[in-house]
mmCIF file of C-alpha atoms in Angstrom:
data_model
loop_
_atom_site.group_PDB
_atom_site.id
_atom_site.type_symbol
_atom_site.label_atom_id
_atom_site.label_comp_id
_atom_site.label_asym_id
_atom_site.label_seq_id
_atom_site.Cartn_x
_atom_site.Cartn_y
_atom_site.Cartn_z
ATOM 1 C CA UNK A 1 0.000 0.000 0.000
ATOM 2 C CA UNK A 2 1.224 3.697 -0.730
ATOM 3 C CA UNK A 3 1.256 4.685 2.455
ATOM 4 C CA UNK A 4 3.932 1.721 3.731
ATOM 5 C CA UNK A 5 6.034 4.590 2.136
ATOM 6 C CA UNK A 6 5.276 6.738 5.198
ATOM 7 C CA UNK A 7 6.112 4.589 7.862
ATOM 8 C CA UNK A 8 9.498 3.480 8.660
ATOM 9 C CA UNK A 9 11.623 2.127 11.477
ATOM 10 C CA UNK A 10 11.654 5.234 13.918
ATOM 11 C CA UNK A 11 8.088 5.239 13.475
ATOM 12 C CA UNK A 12 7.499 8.546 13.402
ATOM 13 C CA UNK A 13 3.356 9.806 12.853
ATOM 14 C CA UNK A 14 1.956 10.609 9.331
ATOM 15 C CA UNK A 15 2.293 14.298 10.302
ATOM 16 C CA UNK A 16 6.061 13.689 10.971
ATOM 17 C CA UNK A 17 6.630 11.752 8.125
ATOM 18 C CA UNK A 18 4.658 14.119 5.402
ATOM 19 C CA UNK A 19 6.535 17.076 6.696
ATOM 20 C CA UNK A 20 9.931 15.233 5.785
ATOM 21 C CA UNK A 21 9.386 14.310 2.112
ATOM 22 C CA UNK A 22 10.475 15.081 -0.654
ATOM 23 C CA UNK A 23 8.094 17.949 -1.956
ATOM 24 C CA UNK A 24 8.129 16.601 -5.257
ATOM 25 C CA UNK A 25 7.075 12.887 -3.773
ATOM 26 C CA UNK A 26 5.626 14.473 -1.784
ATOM 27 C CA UNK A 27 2.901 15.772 -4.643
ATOM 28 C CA UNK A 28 3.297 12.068 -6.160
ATOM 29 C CA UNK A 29 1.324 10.719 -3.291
ATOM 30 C CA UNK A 30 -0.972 13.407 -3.466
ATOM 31 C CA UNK A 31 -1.961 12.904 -6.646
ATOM 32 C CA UNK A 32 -1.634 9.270 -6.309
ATOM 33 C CA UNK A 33 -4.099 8.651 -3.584
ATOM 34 C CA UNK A 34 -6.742 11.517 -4.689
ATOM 35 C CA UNK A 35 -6.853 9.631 -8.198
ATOM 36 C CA UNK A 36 -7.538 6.260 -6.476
ATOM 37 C CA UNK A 37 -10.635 4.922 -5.697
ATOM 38 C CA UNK A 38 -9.733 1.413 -4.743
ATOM 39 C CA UNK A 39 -10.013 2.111 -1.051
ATOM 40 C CA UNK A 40 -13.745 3.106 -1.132
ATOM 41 C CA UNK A 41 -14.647 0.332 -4.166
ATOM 42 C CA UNK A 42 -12.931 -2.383 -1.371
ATOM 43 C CA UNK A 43 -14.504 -0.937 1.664
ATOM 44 C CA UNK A 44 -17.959 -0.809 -0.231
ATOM 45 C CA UNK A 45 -17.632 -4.795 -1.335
ATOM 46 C CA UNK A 46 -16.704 -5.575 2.154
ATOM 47 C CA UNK A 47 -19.931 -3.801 3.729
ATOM 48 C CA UNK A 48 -22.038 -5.385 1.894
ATOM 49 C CA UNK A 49 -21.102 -8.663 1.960
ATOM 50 C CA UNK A 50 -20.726 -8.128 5.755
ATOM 51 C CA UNK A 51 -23.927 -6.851 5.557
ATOM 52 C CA UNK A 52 -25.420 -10.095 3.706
ATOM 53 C CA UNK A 53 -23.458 -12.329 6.135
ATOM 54 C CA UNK A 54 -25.333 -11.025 9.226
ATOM 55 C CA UNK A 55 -28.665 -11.075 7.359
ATOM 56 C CA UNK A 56 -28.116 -14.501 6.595
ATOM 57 C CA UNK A 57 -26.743 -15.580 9.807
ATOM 58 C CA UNK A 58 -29.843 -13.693 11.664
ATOM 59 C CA UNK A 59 -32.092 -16.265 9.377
ATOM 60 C CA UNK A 60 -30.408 -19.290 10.149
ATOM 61 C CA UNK A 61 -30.215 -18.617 14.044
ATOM 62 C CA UNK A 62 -34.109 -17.975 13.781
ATOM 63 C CA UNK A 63 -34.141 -21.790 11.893
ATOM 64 C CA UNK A 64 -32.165 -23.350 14.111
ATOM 65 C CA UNK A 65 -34.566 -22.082 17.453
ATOM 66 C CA UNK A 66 -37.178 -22.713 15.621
ATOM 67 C CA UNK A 67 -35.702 -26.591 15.017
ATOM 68 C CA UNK A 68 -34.477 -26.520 18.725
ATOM 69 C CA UNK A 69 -38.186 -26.263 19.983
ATOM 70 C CA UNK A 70 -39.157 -28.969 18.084
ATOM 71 C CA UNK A 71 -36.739 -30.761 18.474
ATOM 72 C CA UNK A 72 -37.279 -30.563 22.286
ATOM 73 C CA UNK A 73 -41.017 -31.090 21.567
ATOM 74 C CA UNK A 74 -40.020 -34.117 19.536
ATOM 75 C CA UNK A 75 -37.712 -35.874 21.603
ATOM 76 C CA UNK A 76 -39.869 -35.979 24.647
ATOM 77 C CA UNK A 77 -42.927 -37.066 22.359
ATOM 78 C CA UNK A 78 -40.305 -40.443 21.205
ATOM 79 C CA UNK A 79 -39.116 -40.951 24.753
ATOM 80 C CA UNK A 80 -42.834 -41.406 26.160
ATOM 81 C CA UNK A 81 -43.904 -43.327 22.827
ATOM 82 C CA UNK A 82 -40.752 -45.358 23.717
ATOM 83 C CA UNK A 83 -42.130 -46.021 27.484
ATOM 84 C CA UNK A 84 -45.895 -47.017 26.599
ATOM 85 C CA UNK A 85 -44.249 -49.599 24.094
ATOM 86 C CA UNK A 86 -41.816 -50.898 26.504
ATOM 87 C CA UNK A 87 -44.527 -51.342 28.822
ATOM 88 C CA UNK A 88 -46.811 -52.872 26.413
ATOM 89 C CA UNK A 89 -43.871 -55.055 25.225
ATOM 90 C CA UNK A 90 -43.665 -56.362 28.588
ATOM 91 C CA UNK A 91 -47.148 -57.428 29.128
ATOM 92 C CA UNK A 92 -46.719 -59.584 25.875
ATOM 93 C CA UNK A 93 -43.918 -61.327 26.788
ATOM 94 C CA UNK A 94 -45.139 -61.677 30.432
ATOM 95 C CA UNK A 95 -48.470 -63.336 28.755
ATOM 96 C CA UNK A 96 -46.763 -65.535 25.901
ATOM 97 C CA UNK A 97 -49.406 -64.813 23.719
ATOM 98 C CA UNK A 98 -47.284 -63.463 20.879
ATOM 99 C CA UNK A 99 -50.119 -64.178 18.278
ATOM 100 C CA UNK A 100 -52.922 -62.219 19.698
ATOM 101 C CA UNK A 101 -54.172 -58.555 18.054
ATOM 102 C CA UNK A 102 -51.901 -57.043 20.885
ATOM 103 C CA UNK A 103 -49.142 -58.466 19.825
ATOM 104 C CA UNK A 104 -49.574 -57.569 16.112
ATOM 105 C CA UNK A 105 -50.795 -53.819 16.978
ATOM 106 C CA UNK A 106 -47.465 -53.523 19.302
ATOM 107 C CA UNK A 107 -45.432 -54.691 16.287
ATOM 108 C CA UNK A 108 -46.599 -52.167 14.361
ATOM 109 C CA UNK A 109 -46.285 -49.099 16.882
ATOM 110 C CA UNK A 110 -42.616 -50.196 17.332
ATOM 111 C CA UNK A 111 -42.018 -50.231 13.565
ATOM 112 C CA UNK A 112 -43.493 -46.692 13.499
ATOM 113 C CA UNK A 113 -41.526 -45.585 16.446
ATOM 114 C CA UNK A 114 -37.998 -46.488 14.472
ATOM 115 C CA UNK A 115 -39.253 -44.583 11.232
ATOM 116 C CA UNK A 116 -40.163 -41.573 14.043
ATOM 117 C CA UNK A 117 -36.593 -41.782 15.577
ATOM 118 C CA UNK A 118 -34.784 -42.315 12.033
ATOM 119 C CA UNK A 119 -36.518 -39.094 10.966
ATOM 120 C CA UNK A 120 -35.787 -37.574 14.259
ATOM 121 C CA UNK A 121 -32.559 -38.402 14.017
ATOM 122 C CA UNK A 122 -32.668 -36.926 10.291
ATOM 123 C CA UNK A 123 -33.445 -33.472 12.193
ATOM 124 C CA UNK A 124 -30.678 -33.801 14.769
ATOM 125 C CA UNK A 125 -28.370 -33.671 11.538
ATOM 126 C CA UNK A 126 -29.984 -30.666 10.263
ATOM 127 C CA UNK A 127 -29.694 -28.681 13.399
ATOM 128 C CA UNK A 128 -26.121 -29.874 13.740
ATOM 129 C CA UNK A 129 -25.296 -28.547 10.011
ATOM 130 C CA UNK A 130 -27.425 -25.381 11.184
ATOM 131 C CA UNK A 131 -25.294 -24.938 13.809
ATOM 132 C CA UNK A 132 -21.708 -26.002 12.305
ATOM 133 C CA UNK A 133 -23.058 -22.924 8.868
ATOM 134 C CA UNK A 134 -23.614 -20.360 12.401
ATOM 135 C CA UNK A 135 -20.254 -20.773 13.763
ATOM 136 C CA UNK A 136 -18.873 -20.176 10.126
ATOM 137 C CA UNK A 137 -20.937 -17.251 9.584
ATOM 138 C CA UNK A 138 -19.568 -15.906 12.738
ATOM 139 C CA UNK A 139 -16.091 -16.592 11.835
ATOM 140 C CA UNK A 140 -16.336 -14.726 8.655
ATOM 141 C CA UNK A 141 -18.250 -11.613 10.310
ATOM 142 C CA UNK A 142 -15.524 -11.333 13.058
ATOM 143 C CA UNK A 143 -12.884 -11.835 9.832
ATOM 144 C CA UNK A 144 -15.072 -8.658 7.646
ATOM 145 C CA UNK A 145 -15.097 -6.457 10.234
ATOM 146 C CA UNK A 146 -11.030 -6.853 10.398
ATOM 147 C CA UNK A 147 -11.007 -6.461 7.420
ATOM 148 C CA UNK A 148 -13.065 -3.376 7.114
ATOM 149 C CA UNK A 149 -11.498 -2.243 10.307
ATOM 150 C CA UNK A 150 -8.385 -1.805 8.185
ATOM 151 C CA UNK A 151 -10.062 -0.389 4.950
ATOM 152 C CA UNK A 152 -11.173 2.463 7.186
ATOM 153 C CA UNK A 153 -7.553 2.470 9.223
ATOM 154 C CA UNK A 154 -5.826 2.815 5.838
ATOM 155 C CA UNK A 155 -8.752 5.707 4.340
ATOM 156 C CA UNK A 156 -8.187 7.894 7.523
ATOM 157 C CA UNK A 157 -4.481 7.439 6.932
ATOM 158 C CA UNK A 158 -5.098 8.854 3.680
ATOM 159 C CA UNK A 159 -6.966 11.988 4.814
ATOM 160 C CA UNK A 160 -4.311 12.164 7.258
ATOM 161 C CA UNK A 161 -1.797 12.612 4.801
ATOM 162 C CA UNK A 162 -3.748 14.392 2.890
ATOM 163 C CA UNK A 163 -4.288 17.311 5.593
ATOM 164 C CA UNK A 164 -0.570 16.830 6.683
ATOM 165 C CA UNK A 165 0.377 17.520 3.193
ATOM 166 C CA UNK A 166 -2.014 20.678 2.487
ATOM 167 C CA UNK A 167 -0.106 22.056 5.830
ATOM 168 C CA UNK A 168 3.508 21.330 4.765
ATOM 169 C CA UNK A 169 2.687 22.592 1.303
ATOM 170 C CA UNK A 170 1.325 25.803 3.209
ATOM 171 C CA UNK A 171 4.234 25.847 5.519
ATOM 172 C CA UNK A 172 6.341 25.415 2.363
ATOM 173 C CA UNK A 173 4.956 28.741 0.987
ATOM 174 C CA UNK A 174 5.364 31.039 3.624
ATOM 175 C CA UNK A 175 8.928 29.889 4.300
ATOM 176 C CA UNK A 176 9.552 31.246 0.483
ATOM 177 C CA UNK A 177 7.735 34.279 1.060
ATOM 178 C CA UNK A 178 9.298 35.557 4.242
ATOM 179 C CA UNK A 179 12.886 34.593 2.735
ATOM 180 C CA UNK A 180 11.663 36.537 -0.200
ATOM 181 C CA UNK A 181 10.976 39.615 2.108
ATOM 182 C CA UNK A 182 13.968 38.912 3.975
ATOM 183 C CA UNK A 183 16.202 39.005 0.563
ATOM 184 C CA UNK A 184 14.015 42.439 -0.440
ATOM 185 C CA UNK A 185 14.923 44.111 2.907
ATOM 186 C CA UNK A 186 18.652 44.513 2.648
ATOM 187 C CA UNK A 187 17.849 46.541 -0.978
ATOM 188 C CA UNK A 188 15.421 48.749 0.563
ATOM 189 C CA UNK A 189 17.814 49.699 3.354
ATOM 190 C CA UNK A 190 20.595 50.239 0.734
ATOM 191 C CA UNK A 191 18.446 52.915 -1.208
ATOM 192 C CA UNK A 192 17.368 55.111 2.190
ATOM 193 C CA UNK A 193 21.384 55.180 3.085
ATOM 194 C CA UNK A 194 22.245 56.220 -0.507
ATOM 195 C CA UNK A 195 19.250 58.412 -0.252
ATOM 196 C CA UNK A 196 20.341 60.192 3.057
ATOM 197 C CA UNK A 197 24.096 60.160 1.846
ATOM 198 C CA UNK A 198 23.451 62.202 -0.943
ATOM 199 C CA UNK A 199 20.675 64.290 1.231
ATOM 200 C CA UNK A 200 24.356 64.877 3.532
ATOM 201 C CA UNK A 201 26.685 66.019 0.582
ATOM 202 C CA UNK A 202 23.898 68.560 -0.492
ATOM 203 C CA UNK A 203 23.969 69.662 2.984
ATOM 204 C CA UNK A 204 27.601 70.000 3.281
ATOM 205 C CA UNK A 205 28.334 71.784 -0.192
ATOM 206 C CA UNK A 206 24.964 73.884 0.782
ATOM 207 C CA UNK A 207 27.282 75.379 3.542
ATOM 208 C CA UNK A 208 30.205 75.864 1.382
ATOM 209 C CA UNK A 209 28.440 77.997 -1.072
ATOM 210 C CA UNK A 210 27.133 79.664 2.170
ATOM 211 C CA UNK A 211 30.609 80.765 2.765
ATOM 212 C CA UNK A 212 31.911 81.546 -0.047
ATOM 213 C CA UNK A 213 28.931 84.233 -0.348
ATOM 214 C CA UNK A 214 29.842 85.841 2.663
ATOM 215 C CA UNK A 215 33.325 86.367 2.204
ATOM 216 C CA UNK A 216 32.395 88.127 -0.731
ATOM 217 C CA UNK A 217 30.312 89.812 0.754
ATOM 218 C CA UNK A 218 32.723 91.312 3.377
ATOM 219 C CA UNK A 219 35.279 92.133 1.148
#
């Protein structure tokens, strides 16, 4: 990333760093990061497919407590089917008659009670896959919002540069104009001394021709 360029082993800040380059690189950057658009187009794809990820983990949490109540429901339905047959199972063999209506009928409820728990046992594997798709979903939320933790850490190093670089640029320019004023001074004071040395000599050869008039005069 372009900004790797502004960190190095002394870690100095953005600020510190900015205010150290190279003007001319300086305006590279510049021009290099308000041309790109890469950061926003990345930071966009990764909201909304963080965005998607929660929507679709929020409907498979709702599934899979739905499932778990029936589940629950369910299970305690087969476990009390399970004790009635049992029961029933042991008044038949108690009796011996293993050809009477009773004995036929309980052959039949047990038969439907395995096709009950191999379905049941059918939903158990859903709810496990529902569950095993949640932690996944999780996983890649926590991952996106990294990941969009450093899209934004990298766009607000951007603006940071970007700010630093306005102010070093500004910096920059009034450095140059005060060593311009500075460099304009020393000709200024030059033409007042010539100014007030010739100002003297008219002064001084004022006072001769002063003189000379009134010796003249006196003689």
């Amino acid at each position: 990333f372009l900004l790797s360029r502004l960190r190095n082993r002394f870690h100095q800040t953005i600020e510190e760093r900015t205010a150290s380059l190279n003007p001319d690189k300086r305006n590279e950057l510049v021009r290099e990061i308000e041309s790109t658009t890469d950061v926003a187009v990345e930071l966009n794809e990764v909201t909304r497919e963080l965005e998607k990820t929660r929507e679709d983990l929020g409907e498979f949490e709702n599934s899979e407590q739905f499932l778990a109540v029936r589940i629950t429901h369910y299970r305690k339905a087969l476990n009390e089917k399970a004790d009635v047959l049992e029961v029933k199972q042991r008044e038949v063999n108690e009796n011996g008659d293993v050809e009477s209506d009773e004995s036929s009928q309980l052959t039949e409820e047990l038969k439907k009670l395995a096709k009950d728990k191999a379905i049941f046992s059918k939903v158990l594997s859903s709810q496990k896959d529902l569950l095993a798709n949640i932690v996944t979903m999780k996983r890649t939320i926590a991952r996106l919002e990294q990941r969009r933790d450093e899209i934004m850490t990298r766009q607000q190093e951007c603006q940071t540069f970007l700010v630093a670089a306005d102010a070093a640029q500004s910096d920059e320019c009034q450095t140059l104009l005060m060593t311009a004023d500075a460099a304009a001074q020393p000709e200024e004071h030059q033409g007042t001394d010539s100014y007030s040395g010739a100002h003297n000599d008219f002064e001084i050869e004022s006072g001769k021709d002063d003189s000379v008039c009134e010796e003249k005069t006196q003689g």
